[in-house]
Short mmCIF file of C-alpha atoms in Angstrom, two decimals:
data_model
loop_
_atom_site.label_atom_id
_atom_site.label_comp_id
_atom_site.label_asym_id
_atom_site.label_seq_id
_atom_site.Cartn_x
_atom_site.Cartn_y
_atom_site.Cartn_z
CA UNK A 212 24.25 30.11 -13.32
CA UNK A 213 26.98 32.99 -12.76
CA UNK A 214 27.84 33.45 -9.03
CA UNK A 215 25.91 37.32 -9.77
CA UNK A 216 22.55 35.29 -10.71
CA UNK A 217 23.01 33.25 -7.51
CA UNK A 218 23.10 36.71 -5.30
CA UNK A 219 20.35 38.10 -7.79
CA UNK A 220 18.21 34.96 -7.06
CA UNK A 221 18.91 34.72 -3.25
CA UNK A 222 18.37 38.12 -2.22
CA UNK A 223 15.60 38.53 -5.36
CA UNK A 224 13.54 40.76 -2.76
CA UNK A 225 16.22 42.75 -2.10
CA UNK A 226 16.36 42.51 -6.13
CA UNK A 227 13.34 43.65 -7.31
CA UNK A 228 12.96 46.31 -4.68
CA UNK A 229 16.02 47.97 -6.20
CA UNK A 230 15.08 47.67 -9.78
CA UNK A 231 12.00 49.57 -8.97
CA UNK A 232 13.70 51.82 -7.69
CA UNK A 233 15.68 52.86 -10.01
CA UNK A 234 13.27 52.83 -12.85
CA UNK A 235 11.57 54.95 -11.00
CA UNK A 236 14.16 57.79 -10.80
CA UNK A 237 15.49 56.80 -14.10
CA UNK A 238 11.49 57.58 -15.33
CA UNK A 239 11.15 60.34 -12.88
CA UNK A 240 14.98 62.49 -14.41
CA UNK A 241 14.04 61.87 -17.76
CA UNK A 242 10.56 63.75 -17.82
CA UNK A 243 10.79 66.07 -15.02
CA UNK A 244 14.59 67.17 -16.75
CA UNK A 245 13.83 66.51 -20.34
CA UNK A 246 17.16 64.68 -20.47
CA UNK A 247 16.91 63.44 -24.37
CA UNK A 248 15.82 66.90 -26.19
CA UNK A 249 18.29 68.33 -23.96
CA UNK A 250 21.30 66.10 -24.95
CA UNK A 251 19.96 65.92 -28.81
CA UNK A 252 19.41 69.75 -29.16
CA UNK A 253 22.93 70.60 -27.72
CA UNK A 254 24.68 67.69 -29.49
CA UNK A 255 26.71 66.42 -26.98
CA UNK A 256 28.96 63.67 -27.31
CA UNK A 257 27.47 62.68 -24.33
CA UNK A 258 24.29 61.61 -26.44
CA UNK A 259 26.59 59.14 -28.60
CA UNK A 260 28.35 57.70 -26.49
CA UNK A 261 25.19 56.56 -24.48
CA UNK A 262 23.47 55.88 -27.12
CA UNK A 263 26.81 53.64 -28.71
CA UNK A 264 26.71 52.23 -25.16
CA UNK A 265 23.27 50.93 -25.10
CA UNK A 266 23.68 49.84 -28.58
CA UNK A 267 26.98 47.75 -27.91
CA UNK A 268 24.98 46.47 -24.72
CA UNK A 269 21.96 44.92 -26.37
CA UNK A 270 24.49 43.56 -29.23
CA UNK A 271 26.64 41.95 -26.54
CA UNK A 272 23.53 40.96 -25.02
CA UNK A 273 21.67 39.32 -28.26
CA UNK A 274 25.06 37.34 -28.91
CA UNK A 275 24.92 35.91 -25.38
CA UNK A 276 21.32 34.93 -25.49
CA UNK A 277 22.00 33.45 -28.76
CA UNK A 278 24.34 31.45 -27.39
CA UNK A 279 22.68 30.08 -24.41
CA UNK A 280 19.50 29.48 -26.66
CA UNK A 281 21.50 27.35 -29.02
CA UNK A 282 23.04 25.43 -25.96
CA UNK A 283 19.76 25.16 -24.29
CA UNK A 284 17.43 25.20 -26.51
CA UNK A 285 14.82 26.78 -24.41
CA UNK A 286 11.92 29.08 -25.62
CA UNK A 287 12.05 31.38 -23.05
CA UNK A 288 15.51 32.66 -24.58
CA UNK A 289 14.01 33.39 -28.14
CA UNK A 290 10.95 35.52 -26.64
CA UNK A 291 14.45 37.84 -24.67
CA UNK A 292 16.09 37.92 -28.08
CA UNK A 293 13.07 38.66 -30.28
CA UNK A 294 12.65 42.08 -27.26
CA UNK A 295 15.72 42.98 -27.03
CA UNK A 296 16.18 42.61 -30.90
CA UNK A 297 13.32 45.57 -31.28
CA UNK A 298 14.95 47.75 -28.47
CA UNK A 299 18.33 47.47 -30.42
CA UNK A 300 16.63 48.61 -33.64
CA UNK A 301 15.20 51.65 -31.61
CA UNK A 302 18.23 52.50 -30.36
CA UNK A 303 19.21 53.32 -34.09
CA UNK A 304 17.16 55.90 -34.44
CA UNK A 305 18.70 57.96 -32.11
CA UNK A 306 21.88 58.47 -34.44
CA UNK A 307 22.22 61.26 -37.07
CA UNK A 308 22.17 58.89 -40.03
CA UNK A 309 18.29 59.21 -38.93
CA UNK A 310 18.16 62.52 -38.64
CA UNK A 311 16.00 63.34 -42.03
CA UNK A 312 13.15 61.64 -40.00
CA UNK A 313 13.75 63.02 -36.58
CA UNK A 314 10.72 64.07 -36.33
CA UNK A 315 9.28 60.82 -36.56
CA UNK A 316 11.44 59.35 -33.95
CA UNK A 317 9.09 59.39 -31.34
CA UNK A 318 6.29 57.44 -32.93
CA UNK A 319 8.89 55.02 -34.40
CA UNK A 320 10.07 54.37 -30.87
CA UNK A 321 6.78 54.19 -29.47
CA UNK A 322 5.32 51.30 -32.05
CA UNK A 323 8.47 49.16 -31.51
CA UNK A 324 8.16 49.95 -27.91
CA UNK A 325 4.62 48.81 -28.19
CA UNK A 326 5.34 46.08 -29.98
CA UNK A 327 8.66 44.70 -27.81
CA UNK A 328 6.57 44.57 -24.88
CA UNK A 329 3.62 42.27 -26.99
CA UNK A 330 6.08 40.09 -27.80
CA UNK A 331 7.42 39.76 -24.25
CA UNK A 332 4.21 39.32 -22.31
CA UNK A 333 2.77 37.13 -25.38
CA UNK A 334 6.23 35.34 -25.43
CA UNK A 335 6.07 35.09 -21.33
CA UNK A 336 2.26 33.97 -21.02
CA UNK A 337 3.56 30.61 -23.59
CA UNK A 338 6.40 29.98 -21.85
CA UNK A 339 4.39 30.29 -18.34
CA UNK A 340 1.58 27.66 -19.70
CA UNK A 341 4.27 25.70 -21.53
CA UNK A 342 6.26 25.55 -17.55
CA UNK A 343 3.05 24.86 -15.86
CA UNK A 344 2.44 21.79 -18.05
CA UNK A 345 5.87 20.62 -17.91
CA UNK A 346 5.34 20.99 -14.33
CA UNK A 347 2.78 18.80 -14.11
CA UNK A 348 4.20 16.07 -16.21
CA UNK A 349 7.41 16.05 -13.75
CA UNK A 350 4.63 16.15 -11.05
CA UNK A 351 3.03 13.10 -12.41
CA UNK A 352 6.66 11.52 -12.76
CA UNK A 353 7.68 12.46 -9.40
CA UNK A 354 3.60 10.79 -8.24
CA UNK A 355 4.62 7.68 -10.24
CA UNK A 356 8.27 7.69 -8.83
CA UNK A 357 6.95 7.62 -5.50
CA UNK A 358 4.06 5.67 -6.53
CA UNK A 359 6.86 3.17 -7.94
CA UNK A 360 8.46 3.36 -4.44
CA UNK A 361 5.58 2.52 -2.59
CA UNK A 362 4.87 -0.18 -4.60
CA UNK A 363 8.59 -1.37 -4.28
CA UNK A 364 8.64 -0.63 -0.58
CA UNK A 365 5.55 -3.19 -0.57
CA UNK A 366 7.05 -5.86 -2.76
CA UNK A 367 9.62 -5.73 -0.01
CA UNK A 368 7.75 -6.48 2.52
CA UNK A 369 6.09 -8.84 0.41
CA UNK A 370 9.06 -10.74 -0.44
CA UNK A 371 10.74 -10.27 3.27
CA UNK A 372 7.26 -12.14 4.74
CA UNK A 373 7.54 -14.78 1.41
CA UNK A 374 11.25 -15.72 2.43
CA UNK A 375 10.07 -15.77 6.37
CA UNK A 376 7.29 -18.22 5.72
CA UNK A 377 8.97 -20.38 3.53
CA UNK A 378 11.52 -20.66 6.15
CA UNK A 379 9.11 -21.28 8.77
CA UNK A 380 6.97 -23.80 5.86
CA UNK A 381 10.29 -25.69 5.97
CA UNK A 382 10.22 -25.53 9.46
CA UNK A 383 6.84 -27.20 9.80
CA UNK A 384 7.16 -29.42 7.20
CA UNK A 385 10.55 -30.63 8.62
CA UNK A 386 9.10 -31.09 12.33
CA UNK A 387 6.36 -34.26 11.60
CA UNK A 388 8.41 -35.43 8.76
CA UNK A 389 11.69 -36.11 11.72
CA UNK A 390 8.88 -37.43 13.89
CA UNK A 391 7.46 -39.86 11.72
CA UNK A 392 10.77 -40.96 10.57
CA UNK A 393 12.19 -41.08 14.24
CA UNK A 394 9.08 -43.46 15.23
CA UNK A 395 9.55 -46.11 11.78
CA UNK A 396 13.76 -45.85 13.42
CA UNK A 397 12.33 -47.50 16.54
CA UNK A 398 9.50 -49.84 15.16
CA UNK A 399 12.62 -50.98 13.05
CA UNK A 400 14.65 -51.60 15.77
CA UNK A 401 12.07 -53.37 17.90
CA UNK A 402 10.87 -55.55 14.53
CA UNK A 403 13.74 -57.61 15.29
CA UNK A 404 13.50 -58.21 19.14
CA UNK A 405 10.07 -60.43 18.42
CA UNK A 406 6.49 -59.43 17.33
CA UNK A 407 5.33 -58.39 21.03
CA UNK A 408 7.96 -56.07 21.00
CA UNK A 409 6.87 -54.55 17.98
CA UNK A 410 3.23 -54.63 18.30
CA UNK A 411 3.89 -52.80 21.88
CA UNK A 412 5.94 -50.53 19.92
CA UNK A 413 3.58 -49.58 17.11
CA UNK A 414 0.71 -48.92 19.85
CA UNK A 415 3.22 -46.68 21.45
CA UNK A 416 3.74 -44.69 18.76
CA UNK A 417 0.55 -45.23 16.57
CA UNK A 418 -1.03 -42.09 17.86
CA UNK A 419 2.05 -40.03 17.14
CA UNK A 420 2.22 -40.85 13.63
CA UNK A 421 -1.67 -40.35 13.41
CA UNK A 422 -1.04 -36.99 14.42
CA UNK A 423 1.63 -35.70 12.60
CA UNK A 424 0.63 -37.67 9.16
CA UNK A 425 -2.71 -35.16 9.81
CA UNK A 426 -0.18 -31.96 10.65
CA UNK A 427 1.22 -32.58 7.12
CA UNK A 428 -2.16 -32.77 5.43
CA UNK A 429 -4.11 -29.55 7.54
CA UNK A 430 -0.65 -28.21 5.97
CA UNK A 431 -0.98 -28.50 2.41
CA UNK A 432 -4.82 -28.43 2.52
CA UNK A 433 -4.48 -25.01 3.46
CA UNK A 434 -1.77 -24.31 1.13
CA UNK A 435 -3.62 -26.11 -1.98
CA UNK A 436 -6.81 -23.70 -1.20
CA UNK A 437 -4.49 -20.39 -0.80
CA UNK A 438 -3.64 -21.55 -4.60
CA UNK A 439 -6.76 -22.16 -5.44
CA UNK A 440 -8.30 -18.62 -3.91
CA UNK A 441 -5.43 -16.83 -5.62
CA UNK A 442 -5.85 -17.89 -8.88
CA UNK A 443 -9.85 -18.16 -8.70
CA UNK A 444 -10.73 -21.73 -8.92
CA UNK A 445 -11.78 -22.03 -5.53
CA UNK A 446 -15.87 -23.01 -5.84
CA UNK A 447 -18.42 -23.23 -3.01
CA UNK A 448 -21.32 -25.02 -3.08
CA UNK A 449 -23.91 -22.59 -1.54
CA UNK A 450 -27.02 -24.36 0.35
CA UNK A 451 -29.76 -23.40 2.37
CA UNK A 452 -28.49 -24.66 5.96
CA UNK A 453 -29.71 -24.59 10.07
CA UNK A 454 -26.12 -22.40 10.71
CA UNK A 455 -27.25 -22.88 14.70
CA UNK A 456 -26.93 -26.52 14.67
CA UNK A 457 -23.93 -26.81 12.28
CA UNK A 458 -21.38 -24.41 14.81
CA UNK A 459 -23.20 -26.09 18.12
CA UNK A 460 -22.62 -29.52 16.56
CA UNK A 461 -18.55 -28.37 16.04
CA UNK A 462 -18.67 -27.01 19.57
CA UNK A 463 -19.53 -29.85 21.33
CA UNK A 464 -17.29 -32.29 19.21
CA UNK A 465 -13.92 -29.97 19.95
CA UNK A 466 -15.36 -30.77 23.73
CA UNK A 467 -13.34 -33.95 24.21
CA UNK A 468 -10.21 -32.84 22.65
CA UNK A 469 -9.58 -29.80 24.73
CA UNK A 470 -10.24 -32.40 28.31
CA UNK A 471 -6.74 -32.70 28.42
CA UNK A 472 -5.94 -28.76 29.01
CA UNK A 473 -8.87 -28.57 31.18
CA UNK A 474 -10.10 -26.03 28.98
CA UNK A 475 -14.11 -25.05 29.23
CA UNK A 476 -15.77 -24.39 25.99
CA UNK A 477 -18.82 -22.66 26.58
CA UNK A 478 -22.12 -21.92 23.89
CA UNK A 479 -24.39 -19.26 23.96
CA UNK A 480 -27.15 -18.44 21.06
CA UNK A 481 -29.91 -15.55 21.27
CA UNK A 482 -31.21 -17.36 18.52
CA UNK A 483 -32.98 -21.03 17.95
CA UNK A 484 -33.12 -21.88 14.62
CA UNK A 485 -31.71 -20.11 11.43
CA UNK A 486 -31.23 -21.11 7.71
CA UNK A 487 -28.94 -19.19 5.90
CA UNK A 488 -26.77 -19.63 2.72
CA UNK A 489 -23.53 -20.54 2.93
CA UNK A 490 -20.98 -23.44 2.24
CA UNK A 491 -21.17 -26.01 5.31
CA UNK A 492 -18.23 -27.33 4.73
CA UNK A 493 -16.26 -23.84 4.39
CA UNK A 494 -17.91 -22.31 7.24
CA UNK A 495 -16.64 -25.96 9.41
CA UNK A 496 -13.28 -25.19 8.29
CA UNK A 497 -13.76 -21.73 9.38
CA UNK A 498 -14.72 -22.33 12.67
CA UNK A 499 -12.33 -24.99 13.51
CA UNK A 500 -9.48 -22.68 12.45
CA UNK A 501 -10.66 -19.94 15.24
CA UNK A 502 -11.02 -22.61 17.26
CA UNK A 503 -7.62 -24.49 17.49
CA UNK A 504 -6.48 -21.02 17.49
CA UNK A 505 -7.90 -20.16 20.44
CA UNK A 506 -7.48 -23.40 22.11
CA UNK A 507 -3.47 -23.26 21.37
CA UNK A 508 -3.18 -19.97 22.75
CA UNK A 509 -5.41 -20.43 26.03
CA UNK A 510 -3.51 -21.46 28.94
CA UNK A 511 -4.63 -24.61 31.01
CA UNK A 512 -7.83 -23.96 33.07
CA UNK A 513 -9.01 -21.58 30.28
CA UNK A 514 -12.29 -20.37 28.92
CA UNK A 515 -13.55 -20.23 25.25
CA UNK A 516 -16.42 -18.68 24.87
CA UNK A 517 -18.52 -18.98 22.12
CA UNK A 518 -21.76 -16.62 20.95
CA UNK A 519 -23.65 -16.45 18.15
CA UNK A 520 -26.71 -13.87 17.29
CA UNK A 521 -28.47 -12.47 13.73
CA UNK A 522 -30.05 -9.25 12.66
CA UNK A 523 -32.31 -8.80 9.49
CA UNK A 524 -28.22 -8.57 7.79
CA UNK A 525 -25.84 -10.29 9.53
CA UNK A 526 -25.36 -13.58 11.10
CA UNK A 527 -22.65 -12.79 13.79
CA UNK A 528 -20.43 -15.59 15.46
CA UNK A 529 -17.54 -14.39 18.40
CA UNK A 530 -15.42 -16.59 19.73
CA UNK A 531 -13.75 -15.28 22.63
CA UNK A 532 -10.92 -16.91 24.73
CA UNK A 533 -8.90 -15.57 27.89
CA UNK A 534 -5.68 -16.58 26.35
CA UNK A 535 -2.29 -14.74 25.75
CA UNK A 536 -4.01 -12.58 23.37
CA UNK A 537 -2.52 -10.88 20.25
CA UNK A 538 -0.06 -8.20 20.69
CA UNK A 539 -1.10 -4.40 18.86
CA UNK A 540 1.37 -4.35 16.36
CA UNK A 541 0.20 -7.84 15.30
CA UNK A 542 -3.21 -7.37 15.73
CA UNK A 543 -3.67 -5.06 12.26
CA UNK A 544 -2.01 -7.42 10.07
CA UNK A 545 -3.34 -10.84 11.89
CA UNK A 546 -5.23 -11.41 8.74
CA UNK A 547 -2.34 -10.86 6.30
CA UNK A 548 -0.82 -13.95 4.83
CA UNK A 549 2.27 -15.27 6.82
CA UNK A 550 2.27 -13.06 9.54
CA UNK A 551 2.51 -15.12 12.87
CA UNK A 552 3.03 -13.72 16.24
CA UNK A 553 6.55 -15.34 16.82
CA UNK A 554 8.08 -16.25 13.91
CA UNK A 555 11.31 -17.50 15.47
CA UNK A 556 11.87 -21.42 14.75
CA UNK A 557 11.63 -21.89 18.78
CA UNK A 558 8.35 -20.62 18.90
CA UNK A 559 5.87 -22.30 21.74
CA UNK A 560 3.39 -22.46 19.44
CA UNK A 561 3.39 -24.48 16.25
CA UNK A 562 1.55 -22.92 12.79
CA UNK A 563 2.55 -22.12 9.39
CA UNK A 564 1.16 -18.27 9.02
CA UNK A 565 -1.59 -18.86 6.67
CA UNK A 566 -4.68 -20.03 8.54
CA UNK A 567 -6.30 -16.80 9.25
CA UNK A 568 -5.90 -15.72 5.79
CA UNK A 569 -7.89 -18.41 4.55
CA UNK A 570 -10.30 -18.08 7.32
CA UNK A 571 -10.96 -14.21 5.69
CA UNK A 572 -11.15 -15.81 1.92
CA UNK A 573 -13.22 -18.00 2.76
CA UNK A 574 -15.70 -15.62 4.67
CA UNK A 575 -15.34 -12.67 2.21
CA UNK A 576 -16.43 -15.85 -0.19
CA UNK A 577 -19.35 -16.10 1.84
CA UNK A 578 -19.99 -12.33 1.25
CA UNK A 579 -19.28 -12.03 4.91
CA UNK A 580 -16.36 -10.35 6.77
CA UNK A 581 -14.49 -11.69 9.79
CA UNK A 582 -11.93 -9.01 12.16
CA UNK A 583 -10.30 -9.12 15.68
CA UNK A 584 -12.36 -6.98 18.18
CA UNK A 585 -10.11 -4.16 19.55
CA UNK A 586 -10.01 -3.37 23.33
CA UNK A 587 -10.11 -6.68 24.98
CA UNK A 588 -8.43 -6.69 27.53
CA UNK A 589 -7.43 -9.95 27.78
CA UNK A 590 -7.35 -12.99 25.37
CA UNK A 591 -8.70 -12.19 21.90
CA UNK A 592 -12.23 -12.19 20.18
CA UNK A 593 -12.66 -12.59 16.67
CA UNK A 594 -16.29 -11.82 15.25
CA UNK A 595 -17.57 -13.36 11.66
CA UNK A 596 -20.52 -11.82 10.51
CA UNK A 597 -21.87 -13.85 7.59
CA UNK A 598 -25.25 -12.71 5.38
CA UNK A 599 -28.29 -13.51 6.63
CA UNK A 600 -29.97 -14.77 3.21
CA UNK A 601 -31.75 -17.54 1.89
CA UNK A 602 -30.90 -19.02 -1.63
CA UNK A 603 -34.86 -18.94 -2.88
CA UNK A 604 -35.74 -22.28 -4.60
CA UNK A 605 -38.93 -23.95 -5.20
CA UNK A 606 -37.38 -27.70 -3.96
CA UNK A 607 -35.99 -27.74 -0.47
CA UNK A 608 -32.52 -28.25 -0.12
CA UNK A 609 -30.43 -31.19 1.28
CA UNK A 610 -30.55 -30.02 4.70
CA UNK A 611 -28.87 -32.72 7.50
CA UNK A 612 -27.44 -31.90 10.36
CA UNK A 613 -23.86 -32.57 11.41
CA UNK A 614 -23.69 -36.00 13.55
CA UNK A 615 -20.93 -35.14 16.57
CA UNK A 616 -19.96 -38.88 15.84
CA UNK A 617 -19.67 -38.48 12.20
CA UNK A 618 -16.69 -39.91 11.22
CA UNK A 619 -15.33 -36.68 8.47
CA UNK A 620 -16.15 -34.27 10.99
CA UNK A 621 -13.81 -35.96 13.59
CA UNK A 622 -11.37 -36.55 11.36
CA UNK A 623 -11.42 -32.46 10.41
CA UNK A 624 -10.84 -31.53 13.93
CA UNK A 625 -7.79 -34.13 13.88
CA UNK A 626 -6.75 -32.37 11.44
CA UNK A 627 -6.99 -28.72 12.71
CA UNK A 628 -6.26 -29.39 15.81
CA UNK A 629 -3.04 -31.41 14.77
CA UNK A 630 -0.51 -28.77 15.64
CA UNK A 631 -1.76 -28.22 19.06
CA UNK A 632 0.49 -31.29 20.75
CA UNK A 633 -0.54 -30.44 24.70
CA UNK A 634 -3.94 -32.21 23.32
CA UNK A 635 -2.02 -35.86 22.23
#
C-alpha cells in the first residue's frame, strides 16, 4: 500500500529481475570468498554488527507483520511471520553466547532453514488454494451481479413495453368508446326532431356502433386469453379435423370484406384433403389474426396470397401479402408481446400489440411453431407449421365443415377485422 510497493508492483519485472540478481552475487561472494568463517575466525565487529542488523531487521519486520495481520486478518501474513520467526531464531546462533555449540551451528541453521522454507511453500500452497476459491466465489458474485443486471436490464424493457402498451390499451380502448358515445350524442339529438329523423339516424350510424362495440370485444378477448395462457388455464379441445377445408372455408368468407380495398385474396393447396389434430376454433382465430394483419397493412389493389402444403411432420400454412412489410429491427421481436410497428398514438394503423403473441401461444399450444420468413423483399410472409398427427380413437370424431354463411364464423371475422376501418 506504501508508494515503494506501488513502484515494486508496477515495474515487478524490473523487480524480480533485480532480486535475482542479487541473490545471485550475494550466493556467489559468500562461497567463492568464504565471507562467514572469515568474519567469525577474525572476530570482527563487522560480524556483530551485521549480524545485530539482520537481527533488529527481522524484529522490526515480525512487529510490522504482526500488525498488519491483526488489522487484516489475513493468513497469508501468519505463514511471513511463522518464516521469518525461524530466520530470526537462526540469526541467534551466530552470537558468542552460542559459541559452546559452534560447531553445531551449521546443522542448526540448516534444519531451521529447512524447515522455514516448509512452512513458507506449505503456508503459500493454502493460501494459493484458499485465493483461488475465494476467487471463484467473487467470480460467481460478479456472474450473478451481472446475471442480476441482465435480468434488471430485461425487467426494464419489460416494464418500458408494459407502460407503452397500456398507454396505447388506453388509447384503443378510448377510440370506440368516443365513437360510440359521439353516435348515442346525435341519435339523442335527432330523438327529438320526430321518429323519421331518428330512425334515419340510427341506420346512419348502426353500422358504426356494430363495429366498434366488436373492436372493444376482439380487444378484451385477446386480452382475457393472454391471462388465461399466462397463468395456464387456457384448454383446447383437440379433434380430428379436414384442416384444408377449415382455412379455404375462412379464405373465401374474408373475400367480401376486403371488396372494398380491392384487395385479391388468392388460395393455393398442393394438398386435397388432410385430417389433423388441432383446435378448430384456435387455429380460426389464428388465421384470421394473420389475416386482418395482412389485409390492414396491404395497400389498395393488393395481393394476399395464401398456400398451404404437409410433409409426413408438418402441416405448413404462408400467408403472404405485398404490403408495407415489417421493418428489420421489428421483425425479431414481431412476436413479443406489445411490440407494434408504430407505437405513436397517430399511428395509421389501429391495434393493441398483442395479437401476434397470441397467434404464437396458441400455435406453440398446437405443438406447432409460427415465424416471419426473412428476405422478402416486399410485404411480409408469415409461415405456421402445425403437426401433422391424428388423435387415434376407435369412434370417429365430430367432423363438420365450416359453413361460409355460418353465422359465428361471420361474426369472428367482424370481430378481427374490426380495427381495419377502410373495410366499413
Amino acid at each position: 500500500e506504501s508508494k515503494y510497493a506501488n513502484k515494486i508492483v508496477k515495474n515487478k519485472k524490473i523487480s524480480i529481475i533485480i532480486i535475482i540478481i542479487i541473490n545471485i552475487i550475494g550466493t556467489y561472494l559468500e562461497i567463492k570468498l568464504n565471507l562467514i568463517n572469515i568474519l567469525v575466525k577474525r572476530n570482527t565487529i563487522i560480524w556483530y554488527i551485521l549480524q545485530g542488523s539482520l537481527l533488529l531487521y527481522y524484529t522490526l519486520l515480525l512487529l510490522k507483520l504482526t500488525k498488519r495481520c491483526i488489522i487484516k486478518n489475513e493468513f497469508i501474513y501468519t505463514i511471513f511471520i511463522g518464516t521469518i520467526s525461524i530466520f530470526t531464531i537462526r540469526r541467534l546462533f551466530y552470537f558468542n553466547i552460542f559459541n559452546n555449540v559452534f560447531n553445531n551451528v551449521l546443522v542448526y541453521n540448516s534444519i531451521l532453514t529447512f524447515i522455514a522454507y516448509i512452512i513458507l511453500i506449505a503456508g503459500l500452497y493454502i493460501e494459493m488454494i484458499r485465493r483461488i476459491e475465494l476467487n471463484n466465489i467473487l467470480n460467481n458474485q460478479v456472474n450473478n451481479l451481472m446475471g442480476f443486471e441482465k435480468k434488471y436490464n430485461e425487467i426494464k424493457e419489460i416494464e418500458k413495453a408494459k407502460t407503452q402498451f397500456f398507454a396505447n390499451l388506453s388509447h384503443e380502448i378510448k377510440t370506440p368508446i368516443n365513437i360510440i358515445y359521439s353516435c348515442f350524442q346525435l341519435l339523442d339529438i335527432n330523438k327529438g326532431k320526430g321518429e323519421t329523423e331518428l330512425w334515419n339516424s340510427y341506420n346512419k350510424y348502426y353500422g358504426t356502433i356494430k363495429q366498434n362495440c366488436y373492436r372493444l370485444l376482439r380487444l378484451v378477448n385477446n386480452l382475457v386469453d393472454m391471462t388465461k395462457i399466462d397463468s395456464g388455464y387456457m384448454s383446447l379441445t383437440f379433434v380430428n379435423y379436414e384442416i384444408v377445408s377449415l382455412v379455404e372455408d375462412i379464405i373465401l368468407s374474408i373475400v367480401p370484406y376486403v371488396e372494398s380495398k380491392n384487395i385479391n385474396v388468392l388460395f393455393d393447396t398442393y394438398i386435397e384433403e388432410l385430417e389433423i389434430k388441432c383446435d378448430p376454433e384456435s387455429i380460426e382465430r389464428v388465421i384470421l389474426n394473420l389475416l386482418s394483419n395482412a389485409v390492414k397493412f396491404t395497400n389498395y389493389n393488393g395481393n394476399i396470397f395464401v398456400f398451404m402444403d404437409a410433409d409426413d411432420d408438418y402441416v405448413t400454412i404462408r400467408i403472404k401479402d405485398d404490403g408495407v412489410g415489417i421493418s428489420e429491427e421489428v421483425q425479431e421481436e414481431i412476436f413479443k408481446r406489445f411490440v407494434q410497428e408504430d407505437k405513436s398514438f397517430n399511428r395509421k394503423k389501429e391495434g393493441s400489440g398483442i395479437g401476434l403473441a397470441l397467434v404464437k401461444s396458441l400455435v406453440e399450444l398446437h405443438g406447432g411453431q409460427v415465424y416471419l420468413e426473412k428476405g422478402i423483399e416486399k410485404g411480409s410472409e408469415f409461415v405456421v407449421k402445425l403437426p401433422n398427427v391424428r388423435i387415434e380413437t376407435e369412434e370417429e370424431t365430430d367432423n363438420k365443415i365450416i359453413d361460409v354463411d355460418n353465422k359465428p364464423l361471420v361474426q369472428k371475422i367482424h370481430i378481427e377485422f374490426s380495427d381495419i376501418y377502410e373495410l366499413y
